Structures are given as structure tokens and as C-alpha cells.
PDB file of C-alpha atoms in Angstrom:
ATOM      1  CA  UNK O 205      -3.831 -19.351  16.701  1.00 62.00           C
ATOM      2  CA  UNK O 206      -1.039 -21.920  16.326  1.00 76.00           C
ATOM      3  CA  UNK O 207       1.645 -19.569  14.925  1.00 93.00           C
ATOM      4  CA  UNK O 208       4.368 -21.385  12.962  1.00 95.00           C
ATOM      5  CA  UNK O 209       4.081 -25.172  12.992  1.00 96.00           C
ATOM      6  CA  UNK O 210       6.901 -27.454  11.870  1.00 97.00           C
ATOM      7  CA  UNK O 211       6.698 -31.196  11.317  1.00 96.00           C
ATOM      8  CA  UNK O 212       8.275 -33.564  12.054  1.00 97.00           C
ATOM      9  CA  UNK O 213      10.082 -32.528  15.251  1.00 96.00           C
ATOM     10  CA  UNK O 214      12.737 -35.221  14.854  1.00 96.00           C
ATOM     11  CA  UNK O 215      13.911 -37.274  11.884  1.00 96.00           C
ATOM     12  CA  UNK O 216      16.729 -39.687  11.139  1.00 97.00           C
ATOM     13  CA  UNK O 217      17.649 -40.356   7.524  1.00 96.00           C
ATOM     14  CA  UNK O 218      20.196 -42.412   5.685  1.00 97.00           C
ATOM     15  CA  UNK O 219      22.578 -40.788   3.250  1.00 97.00           C
ATOM     16  CA  UNK O 220      20.928 -40.420  -0.141  1.00 97.00           C
ATOM     17  CA  UNK O 221      17.353 -40.456   1.101  1.00 97.00           C
ATOM     18  CA  UNK O 222      15.022 -37.580   0.346  1.00 95.00           C
ATOM     19  CA  UNK O 223      12.429 -35.991   2.567  1.00 95.00           C
ATOM     20  CA  UNK O 224      10.285 -32.905   3.029  1.00 97.00           C
ATOM     21  CA  UNK O 225      10.199 -30.738   6.126  1.00 98.00           C
ATOM     22  CA  UNK O 226       6.810 -29.139   6.561  1.00 98.00           C
ATOM     23  CA  UNK O 227       6.135 -25.586   7.696  1.00 98.00           C
ATOM     24  CA  UNK O 228       2.733 -23.952   8.077  1.00 97.00           C
ATOM     25  CA  UNK O 229       1.650 -20.618   9.534  1.00 96.00           C
ATOM     26  CA  UNK O 230      -1.842 -19.341  10.290  1.00 95.00           C
ATOM     27  CA  UNK O 231      -1.047 -15.643  10.653  1.00 93.00           C
ATOM     28  CA  UNK O 232      -1.465 -14.716   6.976  1.00 92.00           C
ATOM     29  CA  UNK O 233       2.203 -13.751   6.789  1.00 93.00           C
ATOM     30  CA  UNK O 234       3.570 -13.031   3.329  1.00 92.00           C
ATOM     31  CA  UNK O 235       7.226 -13.604   4.164  1.00 92.00           C
ATOM     32  CA  UNK O 236       8.487 -17.078   5.084  1.00 94.00           C
ATOM     33  CA  UNK O 237      11.986 -18.455   5.377  1.00 94.00           C
ATOM     34  CA  UNK O 238      14.022 -21.517   6.296  1.00 97.00           C
ATOM     35  CA  UNK O 239      17.167 -21.475   8.437  1.00 96.00           C
ATOM     36  CA  UNK O 240      19.552 -24.095   9.700  1.00 97.00           C
ATOM     37  CA  UNK O 241      21.271 -23.877  13.063  1.00 96.00           C
ATOM     38  CA  UNK O 242      24.540 -25.691  13.692  1.00 94.00           C
ATOM     39  CA  UNK O 243      26.437 -25.915  17.008  1.00 86.00           C
ATOM     40  CA  UNK O 244      28.475 -22.816  17.777  1.00 81.00           C
ATOM     41  CA  UNK O 245      27.102 -20.980  14.770  1.00 81.00           C
ATOM     42  CA  UNK O 246      24.293 -18.578  14.202  1.00 85.00           C
ATOM     43  CA  UNK O 247      21.301 -19.376  12.057  1.00 93.00           C
ATOM     44  CA  UNK O 248      21.943 -19.363   8.323  1.00 94.00           C
ATOM     45  CA  UNK O 249      19.299 -18.636   5.723  1.00 94.00           C
ATOM     46  CA  UNK O 250      18.594 -21.464   3.251  1.00 96.00           C
ATOM     47  CA  UNK O 251      15.649 -20.199   1.175  1.00 96.00           C
ATOM     48  CA  UNK O 252      12.956 -17.601   1.562  1.00 94.00           C
ATOM     49  CA  UNK O 253       9.677 -16.521  -0.022  1.00 94.00           C
ATOM     50  CA  UNK O 254       8.057 -13.076  -0.189  1.00 91.00           C
ATOM     51  CA  UNK O 255       4.690 -14.483  -1.209  1.00 92.00           C
ATOM     52  CA  UNK O 256       2.858 -17.345  -2.875  1.00 94.00           C
ATOM     53  CA  UNK O 257       4.608 -18.400  -6.056  1.00 94.00           C
ATOM     54  CA  UNK O 258       7.837 -16.515  -5.266  1.00 94.00           C
ATOM     55  CA  UNK O 259      10.962 -18.083  -3.777  1.00 95.00           C
ATOM     56  CA  UNK O 260      14.633 -17.173  -3.674  1.00 94.00           C
ATOM     57  CA  UNK O 261      17.927 -18.492  -2.358  1.00 94.00           C
ATOM     58  CA  UNK O 262      19.616 -17.518   0.871  1.00 91.00           C
ATOM     59  CA  UNK O 263      23.162 -18.048   2.061  1.00 90.00           C
ATOM     60  CA  UNK O 264      23.262 -21.878   1.972  1.00 94.00           C
ATOM     61  CA  UNK O 265      20.733 -23.163  -0.630  1.00 96.00           C
ATOM     62  CA  UNK O 266      22.646 -26.102  -2.115  1.00 96.00           C
ATOM     63  CA  UNK O 267      20.962 -29.467  -1.606  1.00 96.00           C
ATOM     64  CA  UNK O 268      17.569 -27.951  -0.761  1.00 97.00           C
ATOM     65  CA  UNK O 269      14.457 -27.064  -2.746  1.00 97.00           C
ATOM     66  CA  UNK O 270      11.418 -25.041  -1.759  1.00 97.00           C
ATOM     67  CA  UNK O 271       8.056 -24.107  -3.216  1.00 96.00           C
ATOM     68  CA  UNK O 272       5.287 -21.748  -2.110  1.00 97.00           C
ATOM     69  CA  UNK O 273       1.954 -22.725  -3.620  1.00 96.00           C
ATOM     70  CA  UNK O 274      -0.093 -21.161  -0.793  1.00 96.00           C
ATOM     71  CA  UNK O 275       0.424 -18.334   1.671  1.00 95.00           C
ATOM     72  CA  UNK O 276       0.223 -20.781   4.591  1.00 96.00           C
ATOM     73  CA  UNK O 277       2.706 -23.476   3.591  1.00 97.00           C
ATOM     74  CA  UNK O 278       6.409 -23.427   2.799  1.00 98.00           C
ATOM     75  CA  UNK O 279       7.907 -26.955   2.602  1.00 98.00           C
ATOM     76  CA  UNK O 280      11.655 -27.572   2.446  1.00 98.00           C
ATOM     77  CA  UNK O 281      12.861 -30.575   0.436  1.00 98.00           C
ATOM     78  CA  UNK O 282      16.146 -32.393   0.858  1.00 96.00           C
ATOM     79  CA  UNK O 283      16.876 -33.937  -2.502  1.00 91.00           C
ATOM     80  CA  UNK O 284      19.587 -36.447  -1.520  1.00 96.00           C
ATOM     81  CA  UNK O 285      20.473 -36.225   2.164  1.00 96.00           C
ATOM     82  CA  UNK O 286      24.127 -35.886   3.147  1.00 96.00           C
ATOM     83  CA  UNK O 287      25.719 -36.041   6.633  1.00 96.00           C
ATOM     84  CA  UNK O 288      26.603 -32.339   6.281  1.00 96.00           C
ATOM     85  CA  UNK O 289      22.892 -31.592   6.369  1.00 97.00           C
ATOM     86  CA  UNK O 290      22.585 -32.865   9.923  1.00 97.00           C
ATOM     87  CA  UNK O 291      21.256 -29.804  11.715  1.00 97.00           C
ATOM     88  CA  UNK O 292      18.296 -28.164  13.366  1.00 97.00           C
ATOM     89  CA  UNK O 293      16.007 -26.524  10.833  1.00 98.00           C
ATOM     90  CA  UNK O 294      13.811 -23.555  11.660  1.00 97.00           C
ATOM     91  CA  UNK O 295      10.999 -22.032   9.682  1.00 96.00           C
ATOM     92  CA  UNK O 296      10.077 -18.391  10.252  1.00 94.00           C
ATOM     93  CA  UNK O 297       7.420 -15.985   9.020  1.00 93.00           C
ATOM     94  CA  UNK O 298       6.584 -12.294   9.275  1.00 89.00           C
ATOM     95  CA  UNK O 299       4.118  -9.742   7.908  1.00 85.00           C
ATOM     96  CA  UNK O 300       6.770  -7.780   6.109  1.00 73.00           C
ATOM     97  CA  UNK O 301      10.092  -8.727   4.671  1.00 65.00           C
ATOM     98  CA  UNK O 302      12.297  -6.246   6.432  1.00 64.00           C
ATOM     99  CA  UNK O 303      10.682  -4.259   9.208  1.00 70.00           C
ATOM    100  CA  UNK O 304       8.596  -6.751  11.119  1.00 76.00           C
ATOM    101  CA  UNK O 305       9.726  -9.226  13.778  1.00 80.00           C
ATOM    102  CA  UNK O 306       9.969 -12.803  12.659  1.00 84.00           C
ATOM    103  CA  UNK O 307       8.018 -15.638  14.273  1.00 91.00           C
ATOM    104  CA  UNK O 308       9.792 -18.980  14.502  1.00 92.00           C
ATOM    105  CA  UNK O 309       8.621 -22.564  14.698  1.00 94.00           C
ATOM    106  CA  UNK O 310      10.075 -24.973  17.278  1.00 93.00           C
ATOM    107  CA  UNK O 311      12.401 -26.592  14.773  1.00 95.00           C
ATOM    108  CA  UNK O 312      13.041 -29.972  13.169  1.00 97.00           C
ATOM    109  CA  UNK O 313      16.057 -31.891  14.435  1.00 96.00           C
ATOM    110  CA  UNK O 314      17.446 -33.843  11.504  1.00 97.00           C
ATOM    111  CA  UNK O 315      20.205 -36.449  11.636  1.00 97.00           C
ATOM    112  CA  UNK O 316      21.719 -37.941   8.490  1.00 97.00           C
ATOM    113  CA  UNK O 317      23.575 -41.228   8.995  1.00 95.00           C
TER     114      UNK O 317
ATOM    115  CA  UNK V 970      30.018  -9.932   4.035  1.00 81.00           C
ATOM    116  CA  UNK V 971      28.301  -8.981   7.257  1.00 88.00           C
ATOM    117  CA  UNK V 972      29.674 -10.771  10.316  1.00 91.00           C
ATOM    118  CA  UNK V 973      27.886 -10.753  13.669  1.00 95.00           C
ATOM    119  CA  UNK V 974      29.708 -11.568  16.892  1.00 96.00           C
ATOM    120  CA  UNK V 975      28.354 -12.062  20.388  1.00 97.00           C
ATOM    121  CA  UNK V 976      30.618 -12.016  23.397  1.00 92.00           C
ATOM    122  CA  UNK V 977      30.666 -13.731  25.814  1.00 92.00           C
ATOM    123  CA  UNK V 978      29.475 -17.101  24.545  1.00 94.00           C
ATOM    124  CA  UNK V 979      28.220 -17.934  28.037  1.00 96.00           C
ATOM    125  CA  UNK V 980      27.426 -15.926  31.140  1.00 96.00           C
ATOM    126  CA  UNK V 981      26.367 -16.950  34.646  1.00 97.00           C
ATOM    127  CA  UNK V 982      25.031 -14.411  37.147  1.00 97.00           C
ATOM    128  CA  UNK V 983      23.217 -14.487  40.483  1.00 97.00           C
ATOM    129  CA  UNK V 984      19.545 -13.622  40.579  1.00 97.00           C
ATOM    130  CA  UNK V 985      18.785  -9.909  40.851  1.00 97.00           C
ATOM    131  CA  UNK V 986      21.863  -8.726  39.006  1.00 97.00           C
ATOM    132  CA  UNK V 987      21.643  -6.263  36.132  1.00 97.00           C
ATOM    133  CA  UNK V 988      23.515  -7.482  33.086  1.00 96.00           C
ATOM    134  CA  UNK V 989      24.521  -6.498  29.570  1.00 96.00           C
ATOM    135  CA  UNK V 990      24.830  -8.743  26.535  1.00 97.00           C
ATOM    136  CA  UNK V 991      26.909  -7.529  23.624  1.00 97.00           C
ATOM    137  CA  UNK V 992      26.499  -7.815  19.874  1.00 98.00           C
ATOM    138  CA  UNK V 993      28.865  -6.406  17.255  1.00 98.00           C
ATOM    139  CA  UNK V 994      28.557  -6.321  13.477  1.00 97.00           C
ATOM    140  CA  UNK V 995      31.081  -5.475  10.790  1.00 96.00           C
ATOM    141  CA  UNK V 996      29.000  -3.425   8.322  1.00 92.00           C
ATOM    142  CA  UNK V 997      27.015  -0.443   9.566  1.00 92.00           C
ATOM    143  CA  UNK V 998      24.695  -0.460   6.528  1.00 91.00           C
ATOM    144  CA  UNK V 999      21.854  -2.274   8.221  1.00 92.00           C
ATOM    145  CA  UNK V1000      18.085  -2.034   7.945  1.00 90.00           C
ATOM    146  CA  UNK V1001      17.411  -3.198  11.470  1.00 91.00           C
ATOM    147  CA  UNK V1002      18.714  -5.299  14.346  1.00 94.00           C
ATOM    148  CA  UNK V1003      16.710  -7.837  16.294  1.00 94.00           C
ATOM    149  CA  UNK V1004      17.271  -9.561  19.629  1.00 96.00           C
ATOM    150  CA  UNK V1005      15.862 -13.052  20.142  1.00 95.00           C
ATOM    151  CA  UNK V1006      15.568 -15.462  23.021  1.00 96.00           C
ATOM    152  CA  UNK V1007      15.927 -19.218  22.477  1.00 95.00           C
ATOM    153  CA  UNK V1008      14.997 -21.776  25.110  1.00 94.00           C
ATOM    154  CA  UNK V1009      16.473 -25.308  24.898  1.00 89.00           C
ATOM    155  CA  UNK V1010      14.766 -27.366  22.222  1.00 85.00           C
ATOM    156  CA  UNK V1011      12.636 -24.434  21.133  1.00 87.00           C
ATOM    157  CA  UNK V1012      12.512 -21.878  18.376  1.00 89.00           C
ATOM    158  CA  UNK V1013      13.421 -18.221  18.635  1.00 92.00           C
ATOM    159  CA  UNK V1014      11.210 -15.630  20.271  1.00 93.00           C
ATOM    160  CA  UNK V1015      11.613 -12.035  19.149  1.00 92.00           C
ATOM    161  CA  UNK V1016      12.347  -9.719  22.075  1.00 96.00           C
ATOM    162  CA  UNK V1017      13.124  -6.352  20.536  1.00 95.00           C
ATOM    163  CA  UNK V1018      13.539  -4.977  17.031  1.00 93.00           C
ATOM    164  CA  UNK V1019      15.453  -1.734  16.480  1.00 94.00           C
ATOM    165  CA  UNK V1020      15.148   0.045  13.145  1.00 92.00           C
ATOM    166  CA  UNK V1021      18.301   1.661  11.782  1.00 91.00           C
ATOM    167  CA  UNK V1022      16.912   5.132  12.559  1.00 92.00           C
ATOM    168  CA  UNK V1023      16.347   4.274  16.221  1.00 94.00           C
ATOM    169  CA  UNK V1024      18.802   4.314  19.111  1.00 95.00           C
ATOM    170  CA  UNK V1025      17.012   2.022  21.527  1.00 96.00           C
ATOM    171  CA  UNK V1026      13.931  -0.021  22.287  1.00 96.00           C
ATOM    172  CA  UNK V1027      12.490  -1.049  25.640  1.00 97.00           C
ATOM    173  CA  UNK V1028      10.184  -3.832  26.720  1.00 96.00           C
ATOM    174  CA  UNK V1029       9.651  -4.390  30.422  1.00 97.00           C
ATOM    175  CA  UNK V1030      12.998  -5.219  32.039  1.00 97.00           C
ATOM    176  CA  UNK V1031      14.738  -5.327  28.653  1.00 98.00           C
ATOM    177  CA  UNK V1032      16.430  -2.437  26.907  1.00 98.00           C
ATOM    178  CA  UNK V1033      18.287  -2.748  23.636  1.00 97.00           C
ATOM    179  CA  UNK V1034      20.506  -0.033  22.214  1.00 97.00           C
ATOM    180  CA  UNK V1035      21.967   0.405  18.759  1.00 97.00           C
ATOM    181  CA  UNK V1036      25.069   2.327  17.691  1.00 96.00           C
ATOM    182  CA  UNK V1037      25.395   1.820  13.969  1.00 93.00           C
ATOM    183  CA  UNK V1038      28.544   3.882  13.557  1.00 92.00           C
ATOM    184  CA  UNK V1039      30.473   1.652  15.934  1.00 95.00           C
ATOM    185  CA  UNK V1040      28.715  -1.531  14.850  1.00 96.00           C
ATOM    186  CA  UNK V1041      27.437  -2.373  18.313  1.00 97.00           C
ATOM    187  CA  UNK V1042      24.245  -3.263  20.095  1.00 98.00           C
ATOM    188  CA  UNK V1043      23.655  -4.118  23.730  1.00 98.00           C
ATOM    189  CA  UNK V1044      20.806  -5.884  25.449  1.00 97.00           C
ATOM    190  CA  UNK V1045      20.376  -4.738  29.037  1.00 98.00           C
ATOM    191  CA  UNK V1046      18.440  -7.008  31.397  1.00 98.00           C
ATOM    192  CA  UNK V1047      17.429  -5.446  34.695  1.00 98.00           C
ATOM    193  CA  UNK V1048      16.929  -7.392  37.901  1.00 97.00           C
ATOM    194  CA  UNK V1049      17.631 -10.774  36.301  1.00 97.00           C
ATOM    195  CA  UNK V1050      15.502 -13.776  37.245  1.00 97.00           C
ATOM    196  CA  UNK V1051      16.065 -17.550  36.868  1.00 97.00           C
ATOM    197  CA  UNK V1052      13.369 -17.498  34.181  1.00 97.00           C
ATOM    198  CA  UNK V1053      15.647 -15.306  32.078  1.00 98.00           C
ATOM    199  CA  UNK V1054      17.995 -18.266  31.622  1.00 98.00           C
ATOM    200  CA  UNK V1055      18.168 -18.925  27.876  1.00 97.00           C
ATOM    201  CA  UNK V1056      20.331 -18.261  24.854  1.00 96.00           C
ATOM    202  CA  UNK V1057      20.094 -14.731  23.492  1.00 97.00           C
ATOM    203  CA  UNK V1058      20.807 -14.108  19.809  1.00 97.00           C
ATOM    204  CA  UNK V1059      21.108 -10.922  17.858  1.00 96.00           C
ATOM    205  CA  UNK V1060      20.567 -10.643  14.121  1.00 94.00           C
ATOM    206  CA  UNK V1061      21.048  -7.820  11.635  1.00 93.00           C
ATOM    207  CA  UNK V1062      19.332  -7.297   8.318  1.00 89.00           C
ATOM    208  CA  UNK V1063      21.722  -5.585   5.873  1.00 86.00           C
ATOM    209  CA  UNK V1064      20.417  -2.918   3.514  1.00 83.00           C
ATOM    210  CA  UNK V1065      19.218  -4.343   0.206  1.00 77.00           C
ATOM    211  CA  UNK V1066      19.610  -7.890   1.429  1.00 71.00           C
ATOM    212  CA  UNK V1067      17.014 -10.455   2.445  1.00 70.00           C
ATOM    213  CA  UNK V1068      19.522 -12.478   4.412  1.00 75.00           C
ATOM    214  CA  UNK V1069      19.370 -11.849   8.161  1.00 85.00           C
ATOM    215  CA  UNK V1070      22.769 -12.448   9.730  1.00 91.00           C
ATOM    216  CA  UNK V1071      22.781 -14.060  13.160  1.00 94.00           C
ATOM    217  CA  UNK V1072      25.341 -14.152  15.909  1.00 95.00           C
ATOM    218  CA  UNK V1073      26.083 -17.485  17.585  1.00 95.00           C
ATOM    219  CA  UNK V1074      24.368 -16.326  20.781  1.00 96.00           C
ATOM    220  CA  UNK V1075      25.135 -15.834  24.466  1.00 97.00           C
ATOM    221  CA  UNK V1076      23.948 -18.585  26.805  1.00 96.00           C
ATOM    222  CA  UNK V1077      22.740 -16.923  29.996  1.00 98.00           C
ATOM    223  CA  UNK V1078      22.275 -18.727  33.302  1.00 97.00           C
ATOM    224  CA  UNK V1079      20.673 -16.862  36.197  1.00 97.00           C
ATOM    225  CA  UNK V1080      21.244 -18.694  39.480  1.00 97.00           C
ATOM    226  CA  UNK V1081      18.627 -18.506  42.253  1.00 95.00           C
TER     227      UNK V1081
END
């Protein structure tokens, strides 16, 4: 049981490049979400999904796209990378949306030059 | 907008000491509150989840309390150990909102 797996662990991009951060979970969780963590700040929600085919925006969605074609996978796409998107990105999942503890991946450390 | 604050930002204690970490939030209309542990370079591990109808939760040496009316939660760690060294974050889920709000965390160092 791998839990929540994020790839890659590290990535350096140039401004304007696009890329996809991968997130997969093997716990059959319906709810999945993406957060970013910046120094001195708490995690902020980017996008979330309550099930396959359903996604919605969080607090800071601009510059990011998501899709949920399967229960297991929830990729996050950076459309045109900007230095302000330099951050650590975490994917999380849980059985329920509100009353179950969330399980987090180990994060992707992304630097935009 | 819900704001979550954790004070202090950093705390250093000798091994064996009992300690309290604080979390405050501005809006008492919450669904639940969760305490997490984060080790360097790692993701978050859920420690305790307190539903809005509950006053406290316990797991081993950890005890978390919730006082919604005052907008406060505390995480009590008994008999601290060097292995407890990590950053501890609290997060609240507001009613009718899918956006969990996180504090910036308290970085705890337990010295042998």
C-alpha cells in the first residue's frame, strides 16, 4: 500500500514552460486535492476533486489546471510557469470530503527560473 | 475569511518536558480541526482530528483540545522526546467550505 505518490520530487523549469505534476493514490479515496506551501505560510488549496470527473477551484487556482479521469490519479498542470509558482506542492487524499483525515504525499519541490 | 495563527513559530525544549502548542482561528463556524506533523522534506502526517462537536482527542502522548467559542485549539505533548522534533501544523475546515485553512506551523526541537 503506497499511499499518496507524487512525481517528480524535484523540478526546475524556465519561465513560460509547462509541466504536469503527477499524483496517484491507491487507497480508493474519493477526495483529492492540491496544495502549495510557501515559506512562512500555511498550505493553500489550489484545486480539489470530490470524485472522478469532478473538479473545483480552491483559494489560489490561477495558472493551474487539473483533471480527474480516474479515482486514482489527479494531475496538476502548470500552463505557463512563472517565478511566483516556485513552491512546494502537496497532493492529499481522503475517504470523505470533510470528516476524514487527509493523507499527504511527500511533495514536489518546484523552482521556476 | 478564516485566518489561522500558530504561536510560537519555533519552540525548543529539553527532553522529557511536557509542552503545549497553540492554534487560534478567527471564525468559530468550523466543521473540524486537524493537527498535522511535518518532518523536513516530507509531507504532512495527520495526528488528531477533532470534529466541531468534540472537545478533545487523544492519541498516545498527544492530546488536542478544541474551544470553538474562543477560537482556540491546543496540542499537548507529554514527556517530549527528540523524535518529536518536527513542524506541527493545525488546519480548520470552515462550515460549507471545501478549503482547509492552515496555520504556518510551530517548529519544535526537543533536545536530548
